[in-house]
Amino acid sequence: MKKNFILIFALLLAVFVANSQRNVTTISGQRIIIMPDGSWIPSNDHFEADASSSGEITFQAYLSSIMKSNVLEMIQAAENKEINTFLDLVNLQKESDRNKLQISLAKKQNNKEKVKLLEQETIEIENKYKIANEQYKQYALYVAKAKNLRFVTEKDFLPQIKELSELLHVKLKEESPSENNLPGTRTINGQQKIQIKVNDIDLTCHVKNNNVISGIKTIEMVPQPLFKYTPVKLKNYFKEKELIVASVSILSENKSKKLRISLKLISKDASKNYGYIPIDGLLRILFISGKKIDLYGLRNARGETELYTGNIVYTADYSLSDDDANALSDIPLDNIGMMWSSGFETYTIYNVDVIMNQLSCLKKLLN
């Protein structure tokens, strides 16, 4: 009886701790306060250690105002990702501690079935914790690299900021407006809208990015809808919305192509079940002709919380060979299968010619 009371007291104590605010410092030195609802705010005693005595952030003299702005955005993005992965660790640790207490209580009650179930859940949580911890360390390293951009030599600056911008998915501001003399080109809100003809059909190209940075020509199409998906067993729960909404865009860097799929999940619980999209993870594309091609992920894609909406967003990049691009240019899609860390899932495509059109636009821009 006494032992059961101690276990119940420990559970109540865990609930109390979970509902109190905490002051923490991340690996990179960020000081934040974690609120009872899981959100966070900067700590009052947080200061910018790299600032001068006047309170201004210091930079190398050769950096222009645009490049300084790019560096600050890179630092902010890396810091946000570090904090978000740290919060993931906090939540996973809470789940693990709670499960271990429940296991102890179930053992006292001789509930073997519950003990087995909780132990399996705990193993899964601990595996997720290990993965999240590696990601947390990686983002802390990115914070350090982003801050160091202010002090690197002029020769090293552009290669390093470009590499980091790709890792953090941050678009670099252009040093000067890009020149594009294609007829029918209009620029709206920083995006280009271009009219072209493909097989006597008028096609509107939506270009998100078309410029040259550090001698590398980069073209990125505006993401467009690809598919929506809700598992059958969750249809009653998500009556007016879809669990997953996916968009696709084609990118080219010095004519080397990538296919980018962005997935928005409207449920944090669902994102935990899906896990992440692993590096070298398979993307199997099936065409209406029955032909299929296999693409593979270029890096791990982990869910990030979207500001204001709370949706979880994944951005997965896949290498695209010339043969794959030719196939995608000629034949409409039927479905795609995507490998998650939790398993393989297939989705029906409703915008069957979106990739065909984007590749046609890209070809026009490259010629």
Coordinates of C-alpha atoms in Angstrom, one line a residue:
M1 CA 0.0 0.0 0.0
K2 CA 2.8 2.4 1.0
K3 CA 4.7 1.6 -2.3
N4 CA 1.5 2.3 -4.4
F5 CA 1.1 5.6 -2.6
I6 CA 4.7 6.6 -3.4
L7 CA 4.1 5.7 -7.1
I8 CA 0.9 7.8 -7.2
F9 CA 2.7 10.7 -5.5
A10 CA 5.5 10.4 -8.1
L11 CA 2.9 10.6 -10.9
L12 CA 1.3 13.7 -9.3
L13 CA 4.7 15.3 -8.9
A14 CA 5.5 14.6 -12.6
V15 CA 2.2 16.3 -13.6
F16 CA 3.1 19.3 -11.4
V17 CA 6.6 19.6 -13.0
A18 CA 5.1 19.3 -16.4
N19 CA 2.8 22.3 -15.6
S20 CA 5.4 24.6 -14.3
Q21 CA 7.7 26.9 -16.3
R22 CA 11.4 26.2 -16.7
N23 CA 14.4 28.3 -17.5
V24 CA 16.8 26.4 -19.8
T25 CA 19.9 27.1 -21.8
T26 CA 20.5 25.3 -25.1
I27 CA 23.8 23.9 -26.4
S28 CA 24.4 27.1 -28.4
G29 CA 23.7 29.2 -25.4
Q30 CA 20.2 30.4 -26.0
R31 CA 18.3 31.1 -22.8
I32 CA 14.6 30.5 -22.9
I33 CA 11.6 29.9 -20.6
I34 CA 9.5 26.9 -21.4
M35 CA 5.9 27.7 -20.5
P36 CA 3.4 25.2 -19.0
D37 CA 1.6 24.8 -22.4
G38 CA 4.8 23.8 -24.1
S39 CA 5.4 27.1 -25.8
W40 CA 8.6 29.2 -25.1
I41 CA 9.7 32.8 -24.7
P42 CA 13.2 34.3 -24.6
S43 CA 14.5 34.6 -21.0
N44 CA 14.8 38.1 -19.7
D45 CA 18.5 37.6 -19.0
H46 CA 19.2 36.5 -22.6
F47 CA 21.8 38.6 -24.3
E48 CA 23.7 38.5 -27.6
A49 CA 27.2 37.5 -26.6
D50 CA 28.5 38.5 -30.1
A51 CA 27.3 42.1 -29.9
S52 CA 29.7 45.0 -29.5
S53 CA 29.7 47.2 -26.4
S54 CA 27.2 49.5 -28.3
G55 CA 24.8 46.6 -28.6
E56 CA 25.2 46.2 -32.3
I57 CA 26.0 42.9 -34.0
T58 CA 29.5 42.9 -35.5
F59 CA 30.3 41.9 -39.1
Q60 CA 33.2 41.9 -41.5
A61 CA 33.6 45.2 -43.3
Y62 CA 33.2 43.7 -46.8
L63 CA 29.6 42.4 -46.1
S64 CA 26.8 44.4 -47.8
S65 CA 23.6 45.2 -46.1
I66 CA 21.8 42.4 -48.1
M67 CA 24.4 39.9 -47.0
K68 CA 24.2 41.0 -43.4
S69 CA 20.5 40.5 -43.6
N70 CA 21.0 37.0 -45.0
V71 CA 23.3 36.1 -42.2
L72 CA 20.9 37.3 -39.5
E73 CA 18.1 35.3 -41.1
M74 CA 20.4 32.2 -41.1
I75 CA 21.1 32.7 -37.4
Q76 CA 17.4 33.1 -36.6
A77 CA 16.4 30.0 -38.6
A78 CA 19.1 27.9 -37.0
E79 CA 18.3 29.1 -33.5
N80 CA 14.5 28.4 -34.0
K81 CA 15.3 24.9 -35.2
E82 CA 17.6 24.2 -32.3
I83 CA 14.9 25.3 -29.8
N84 CA 12.1 23.3 -31.6
T85 CA 14.2 20.1 -31.5
F86 CA 15.1 20.8 -27.8
L87 CA 11.4 21.1 -27.0
D88 CA 10.9 17.7 -28.8
L89 CA 13.5 16.2 -26.5
V90 CA 11.7 17.7 -23.4
N91 CA 8.4 16.2 -24.5
L92 CA 9.8 12.8 -25.3
Q93 CA 11.6 12.7 -21.9
K94 CA 8.3 13.5 -20.2
E95 CA 6.6 10.7 -22.1
S96 CA 9.4 8.3 -21.2
D97 CA 9.3 9.2 -17.5
R98 CA 5.5 9.0 -17.4
N99 CA 5.6 5.5 -19.0
K100 CA 8.3 4.2 -16.6
L101 CA 6.1 5.3 -13.6
Q102 CA 3.1 3.6 -15.1
I103 CA 5.1 0.5 -15.7
S104 CA 6.1 0.4 -12.1
L105 CA 2.5 0.8 -11.0
A106 CA 1.3 -1.9 -13.5
K107 CA 3.9 -4.3 -12.1
K108 CA 2.6 -3.8 -8.6
Q109 CA -0.8 -4.6 -9.9
N110 CA 0.5 -7.7 -11.7
N111 CA -0.9 -6.4 -15.0
K112 CA 1.5 -8.1 -17.4
E113 CA -0.3 -7.1 -20.6
K114 CA -0.1 -3.4 -19.7
V115 CA 3.5 -3.8 -18.7
K116 CA 4.4 -5.3 -22.0
L117 CA 2.5 -2.6 -24.0
L118 CA 4.1 0.2 -21.9
E119 CA 7.6 -1.2 -22.3
Q120 CA 7.2 -1.4 -26.1
E121 CA 6.0 2.2 -26.1
T122 CA 8.9 3.3 -24.0
I123 CA 11.4 1.6 -26.4
E124 CA 9.8 3.5 -29.3
I125 CA 10.0 6.8 -27.4
E126 CA 13.7 6.2 -26.5
N127 CA 14.5 5.5 -30.1
K128 CA 12.8 8.7 -31.1
Y129 CA 14.7 10.5 -28.4
K130 CA 18.0 9.3 -29.8
I131 CA 17.1 10.6 -33.3
A132 CA 15.9 13.9 -32.0
N133 CA 19.0 14.3 -29.8
E134 CA 21.3 13.9 -32.9
Q135 CA 19.1 16.5 -34.7
Y136 CA 19.3 18.9 -31.8
K137 CA 23.1 18.7 -31.7
Q138 CA 23.2 19.2 -35.5
Y139 CA 21.1 22.4 -35.3
A140 CA 23.3 23.7 -32.4
L141 CA 26.2 23.3 -34.8
Y142 CA 24.3 25.2 -37.5
V143 CA 23.8 28.0 -35.0
A144 CA 27.6 28.2 -34.5
K145 CA 28.2 28.1 -38.2
A146 CA 25.6 30.8 -38.9
K147 CA 27.2 33.1 -36.4
N148 CA 30.6 32.4 -37.7
L149 CA 29.6 33.7 -41.2
R150 CA 30.1 37.2 -39.9
F151 CA 33.8 36.6 -39.5
V152 CA 34.8 34.3 -42.4
T153 CA 37.0 35.6 -45.3
E154 CA 35.4 37.1 -48.3
K155 CA 36.5 34.1 -50.4
D156 CA 34.8 31.6 -48.1
F157 CA 31.7 33.6 -47.4
L158 CA 29.5 32.8 -50.4
P159 CA 30.2 29.0 -50.5
Q160 CA 29.5 28.7 -46.8
I161 CA 26.3 30.7 -46.7
K162 CA 25.0 28.9 -49.7
E163 CA 25.6 25.5 -48.1
L164 CA 24.0 26.6 -44.8
S165 CA 21.0 28.1 -46.6
E166 CA 20.3 24.7 -48.2
L167 CA 20.6 22.9 -44.9
L168 CA 18.2 25.3 -43.2
H169 CA 15.9 25.8 -46.2
V170 CA 16.4 29.6 -46.1
K171 CA 16.2 31.5 -49.4
L172 CA 19.0 34.0 -49.8
K173 CA 18.1 37.6 -50.8
E174 CA 19.6 38.7 -54.1
E175 CA 22.5 41.1 -54.1
S176 CA 20.9 42.8 -57.2
P177 CA 17.8 42.1 -59.2
S178 CA 18.1 39.2 -61.6
E179 CA 17.8 40.0 -65.3
N180 CA 15.4 38.0 -67.3
N181 CA 14.5 39.1 -70.9
L182 CA 12.1 36.4 -71.7
P183 CA 9.0 37.8 -73.5
G184 CA 5.8 37.7 -71.5
T185 CA 7.6 37.9 -68.1
R186 CA 5.9 39.7 -65.2
T187 CA 7.1 39.9 -61.6
I188 CA 4.5 39.8 -58.8
N189 CA 5.4 39.8 -55.1
G190 CA 9.0 38.7 -56.0
Q191 CA 7.8 35.8 -58.2
Q192 CA 7.9 35.7 -61.9
K193 CA 4.9 34.7 -64.1
I194 CA 5.9 33.6 -67.6
Q195 CA 3.7 32.7 -70.5
I196 CA 5.1 29.9 -72.8
K197 CA 3.8 27.5 -75.5
V198 CA 4.2 23.7 -75.1
N199 CA 2.9 21.6 -78.1
D200 CA 0.7 24.6 -79.1
I201 CA -0.8 24.8 -75.6
D202 CA -0.4 28.1 -73.6
L203 CA 1.2 27.4 -70.3
T204 CA 1.8 29.8 -67.4
C205 CA 5.0 29.3 -65.5
H206 CA 5.2 30.4 -61.9
V207 CA 8.9 31.0 -61.0
K208 CA 9.8 31.5 -57.3
N209 CA 13.5 32.1 -57.8
N210 CA 15.7 32.7 -60.8
N211 CA 19.1 34.2 -60.1
V212 CA 22.8 33.6 -59.9
I213 CA 24.6 33.4 -56.5
S214 CA 28.3 32.7 -56.2
G215 CA 28.4 31.8 -59.9
I216 CA 25.7 29.2 -59.5
K217 CA 22.5 29.7 -61.5
T218 CA 19.5 28.7 -59.4
I219 CA 15.9 28.3 -60.7
E220 CA 13.1 27.2 -58.4
M221 CA 9.4 26.8 -59.5
V222 CA 6.6 28.0 -57.2
P223 CA 5.3 25.0 -55.2
Q224 CA 2.0 23.7 -56.6
P225 CA -0.6 21.2 -55.2
L226 CA 0.2 17.6 -55.7
F227 CA -2.1 15.5 -53.5
K228 CA -4.3 15.4 -50.3
Y229 CA -4.6 12.5 -48.1
T230 CA -6.5 11.3 -45.0
P231 CA -6.4 7.6 -43.9
V232 CA -9.8 5.9 -44.1
K233 CA -9.9 5.3 -40.3
L234 CA -9.5 9.0 -39.7
K235 CA -12.1 10.3 -42.2
N236 CA -14.7 10.8 -39.6
Y237 CA -12.3 12.8 -37.5
F238 CA -11.0 15.0 -40.3
K239 CA -14.4 15.8 -41.9
E240 CA -13.7 19.2 -43.4
K241 CA -9.9 19.0 -43.7
E242 CA -7.3 16.6 -45.0
L243 CA -4.6 15.2 -42.7
I244 CA -1.9 15.7 -45.3
V245 CA -1.7 18.4 -48.0
A246 CA 1.3 18.1 -50.3
S247 CA 2.8 20.4 -52.9
V248 CA 5.7 19.9 -55.3
S249 CA 8.3 22.1 -57.0
I250 CA 11.2 21.5 -59.3
L251 CA 14.6 23.1 -58.6
S252 CA 17.7 23.5 -60.8
E253 CA 21.2 24.4 -59.7
N254 CA 23.7 24.7 -62.6
K255 CA 21.2 22.4 -64.5
S256 CA 21.4 19.7 -61.8
K257 CA 17.7 19.0 -60.9
K258 CA 15.9 18.2 -57.7
L259 CA 12.3 17.4 -56.9
R260 CA 11.0 19.0 -53.7
I261 CA 7.9 17.7 -51.9
S262 CA 6.4 19.8 -49.1
L263 CA 3.9 18.1 -46.8
K264 CA 1.7 19.8 -44.3
L265 CA 0.2 17.7 -41.5
I266 CA -2.6 19.4 -39.5
S267 CA -2.1 17.1 -36.5
K268 CA 0.9 17.0 -34.2
D269 CA -0.1 13.6 -32.9
A270 CA -0.1 12.3 -36.5
S271 CA 3.3 13.7 -37.2
K272 CA 4.7 11.8 -34.2
N273 CA 3.3 8.6 -35.7
Y274 CA 4.7 9.3 -39.1
G275 CA 8.2 10.2 -37.7
Y276 CA 10.5 11.8 -40.3
I277 CA 11.5 11.2 -44.0
P278 CA 14.9 9.6 -43.9
I279 CA 18.0 10.3 -46.1
D280 CA 18.0 7.9 -49.0
G281 CA 14.3 7.2 -48.3
L282 CA 12.5 5.9 -51.4
L283 CA 10.0 7.9 -53.4
R284 CA 8.4 5.6 -55.9
I285 CA 6.5 7.4 -58.7
L286 CA 4.0 5.4 -60.7
F287 CA 2.8 6.8 -64.1
I288 CA -0.6 6.2 -65.7
S289 CA 1.2 4.1 -68.3
G290 CA 2.3 1.6 -65.6
K291 CA 6.0 2.7 -65.8
K292 CA 7.6 3.6 -62.5
I293 CA 10.8 5.4 -61.3
D294 CA 12.5 5.4 -57.9
L295 CA 14.0 8.6 -56.4
Y296 CA 15.9 8.8 -53.1
G297 CA 16.0 11.5 -50.4
L298 CA 19.0 13.8 -50.3
R299 CA 18.8 14.4 -46.5
N300 CA 16.6 13.7 -43.5
A301 CA 13.4 15.7 -43.5
R302 CA 12.0 16.4 -40.1
G303 CA 8.7 18.1 -39.2
E304 CA 8.8 21.7 -38.2
T305 CA 6.0 23.6 -36.5
E306 CA 4.5 26.3 -38.7
L307 CA 4.2 29.6 -37.0
Y308 CA 0.6 30.7 -36.1
T309 CA -1.1 27.6 -37.5
G310 CA 0.7 24.9 -35.5
N311 CA 0.8 22.7 -38.5
I312 CA 3.7 20.4 -39.0
V313 CA 5.6 20.9 -42.2
Y314 CA 8.1 18.5 -43.9
T315 CA 10.3 19.5 -46.9
A316 CA 11.9 16.5 -48.7
D317 CA 14.3 16.9 -51.6
Y318 CA 15.0 14.1 -54.1
S319 CA 17.8 14.0 -56.7
L320 CA 16.4 14.0 -60.3
S321 CA 18.5 12.4 -63.1
D322 CA 18.1 13.5 -66.7
D323 CA 16.4 10.1 -67.5
D324 CA 14.0 10.6 -64.6
A325 CA 13.3 14.2 -65.6
N326 CA 12.5 13.0 -69.2
A327 CA 10.1 10.4 -68.0
L328 CA 8.3 13.0 -65.7
S329 CA 8.2 15.4 -68.7
D330 CA 6.3 13.0 -70.9
I331 CA 3.8 11.0 -68.9
P332 CA 1.1 12.1 -66.3
L333 CA 1.3 10.7 -62.8
D334 CA -0.9 8.1 -61.2
N335 CA 0.4 7.8 -57.6
I336 CA 3.5 8.0 -55.5
G337 CA 4.8 6.0 -52.6
M338 CA 6.9 7.6 -49.9
M339 CA 9.1 6.0 -47.3
W340 CA 8.8 7.5 -43.8
S341 CA 10.8 6.4 -40.7
S342 CA 7.5 4.7 -39.6
G343 CA 7.0 2.8 -42.9
F344 CA 5.9 3.1 -46.6
E345 CA 2.7 4.9 -47.7
T346 CA 1.1 5.4 -51.1
Y347 CA -0.8 8.5 -52.2
T348 CA -3.1 9.1 -55.2
I349 CA -2.1 12.1 -57.3
Y350 CA -4.9 14.5 -58.4
N351 CA -2.7 17.1 -60.1
V352 CA -1.3 14.6 -62.6
D353 CA 0.5 17.0 -64.9
V354 CA 1.9 19.5 -62.4
I355 CA 5.5 18.1 -62.7
M356 CA 5.3 17.8 -66.5
N357 CA 4.4 21.5 -66.6
Q358 CA 7.1 22.6 -64.2
L359 CA 9.7 20.7 -66.1
S360 CA 8.5 22.3 -69.4
C361 CA 8.9 25.7 -67.8
L362 CA 12.3 24.9 -66.4
K363 CA 13.5 23.7 -69.9
K364 CA 12.3 27.1 -71.4
L365 CA 14.2 29.0 -68.7
L366 CA 17.4 27.0 -69.1
N367 CA 17.5 27.4 -72.9

